[in-house]
Short mmCIF file of C-alpha atoms in Angstrom, two decimals:
data_model
loop_
_atom_site.label_atom_id
_atom_site.label_comp_id
_atom_site.label_asym_id
_atom_site.label_seq_id
_atom_site.Cartn_x
_atom_site.Cartn_y
_atom_site.Cartn_z
CA MET A 1241 3.50 -25.90 -4.97
CA LEU A 1242 4.59 -22.33 -5.82
CA ALA A 1243 5.41 -21.54 -2.19
CA ARG A 1244 7.39 -24.78 -1.77
CA ILE A 1245 5.83 -25.36 1.65
CA GLN A 1246 6.40 -28.91 2.85
CA LEU A 1247 3.58 -29.94 5.20
CA SER A 1248 2.64 -33.29 6.64
CA GLU A 1249 -0.95 -34.52 6.25
CA ASP A 1250 -1.74 -33.53 9.87
CA GLU A 1251 -0.30 -30.04 9.35
CA LEU A 1252 -2.15 -29.69 6.10
CA ASP A 1253 -5.49 -30.57 7.72
CA ARG A 1254 -4.85 -28.14 10.57
CA LEU A 1255 -3.51 -25.25 8.46
CA ALA A 1256 -5.64 -25.55 5.32
CA GLY A 1257 -8.12 -22.93 6.48
CA GLN A 1258 -5.40 -20.49 7.43
CA LEU A 1259 -3.61 -20.97 4.12
CA ASP A 1260 -6.86 -20.31 2.27
CA GLN A 1261 -7.24 -17.04 4.20
CA ILE A 1262 -3.67 -16.00 3.40
CA VAL A 1263 -4.17 -16.70 -0.30
CA GLY A 1264 -7.39 -14.65 -0.16
CA TRP A 1265 -5.58 -11.70 1.46
CA VAL A 1266 -2.87 -11.80 -1.19
CA GLY A 1267 -5.62 -11.69 -3.79
CA GLN A 1268 -7.10 -8.61 -2.13
CA VAL A 1269 -3.72 -6.87 -2.23
CA ASN A 1270 -3.42 -7.67 -5.93
CA GLU A 1271 -6.86 -6.12 -6.54
CA VAL A 1272 -5.87 -2.89 -4.77
CA ALA A 1273 -2.47 -2.56 -6.46
CA ALA A 1274 -2.84 -0.08 -9.31
CA ALA A 1275 -0.69 0.09 -12.41
CA ASP A 1276 -0.11 3.82 -11.90
CA VAL A 1277 1.44 3.33 -8.44
CA ALA A 1278 5.18 2.73 -8.57
CA PRO A 1279 6.55 -0.11 -6.43
CA MET A 1280 8.41 1.11 -3.36
CA SER A 1281 10.86 -0.38 -0.90
CA HIS A 1282 9.57 1.56 2.12
CA PRO A 1283 6.07 2.81 2.99
CA LEU A 1284 7.32 6.22 4.12
CA PRO A 1285 9.62 8.61 2.27
CA LEU A 1286 13.20 8.26 3.45
CA VAL A 1287 14.98 11.48 4.30
CA ASN A 1288 18.65 11.99 5.07
CA ILE A 1289 18.72 13.34 8.62
CA THR A 1290 22.44 13.98 8.87
CA ARG A 1291 23.61 17.54 8.99
CA ALA A 1292 25.40 19.16 6.09
CA ASP A 1293 29.21 19.20 6.23
CA GLU A 1294 30.66 22.57 7.09
CA VAL A 1295 34.27 23.61 7.45
CA ARG A 1296 35.13 24.71 10.99
CA PRO A 1297 38.41 25.51 12.70
CA SER A 1298 40.21 22.45 14.01
CA LEU A 1299 43.63 21.30 15.17
CA SER A 1300 46.56 21.49 12.83
CA SER A 1301 48.49 18.27 12.16
CA GLU A 1302 51.28 19.45 14.46
CA GLN A 1303 48.83 20.18 17.29
CA ALA A 1304 47.10 16.82 16.88
CA LEU A 1305 50.41 14.92 16.92
CA SER A 1306 52.02 16.97 19.71
CA ASN A 1307 51.01 14.57 22.51
CA ALA A 1308 51.18 11.36 20.48
CA PRO A 1309 53.61 8.77 21.87
CA SER A 1310 54.87 8.17 18.32
CA ALA A 1311 54.51 10.07 15.07
CA GLN A 1312 55.86 9.15 11.64
CA ASP A 1313 55.63 11.23 8.46
CA GLY A 1314 52.87 13.45 9.87
CA ARG A 1315 50.77 10.51 11.08
CA PHE A 1316 50.23 8.66 14.35
CA GLY A 1317 52.75 5.85 14.78
CA VAL A 1318 51.18 2.57 15.86
CA PRO A 1319 52.58 -0.93 16.39
CA ARG A 1320 52.58 -3.17 13.32
CA ILE A 1321 49.87 -5.82 13.47
CA LEU A 1322 50.42 -7.44 10.08
CA ASP A 1323 53.66 -8.68 8.57
CA GLU A 1324 52.91 -6.97 5.28
CA GLU A 1325 54.71 -3.98 3.84
#
């Protein structure tokens, strides 16, 4: 009833043994779980693998916009796609 599994009588007869095994395995996990072990969302420690940001020389705004078909107020000009201001 706790799992809210709806089974027909035929399914229940066929799966009863398997469900008993599953319930037994869950019981084994509960026996192993210790109070001094904190719950975790992932079995391995997650590490950020991205590189650190570092300032490097790059194009100036004028250089970046020099070949743009349209520039407005120091930005690339693009066609309007929404009728909002």
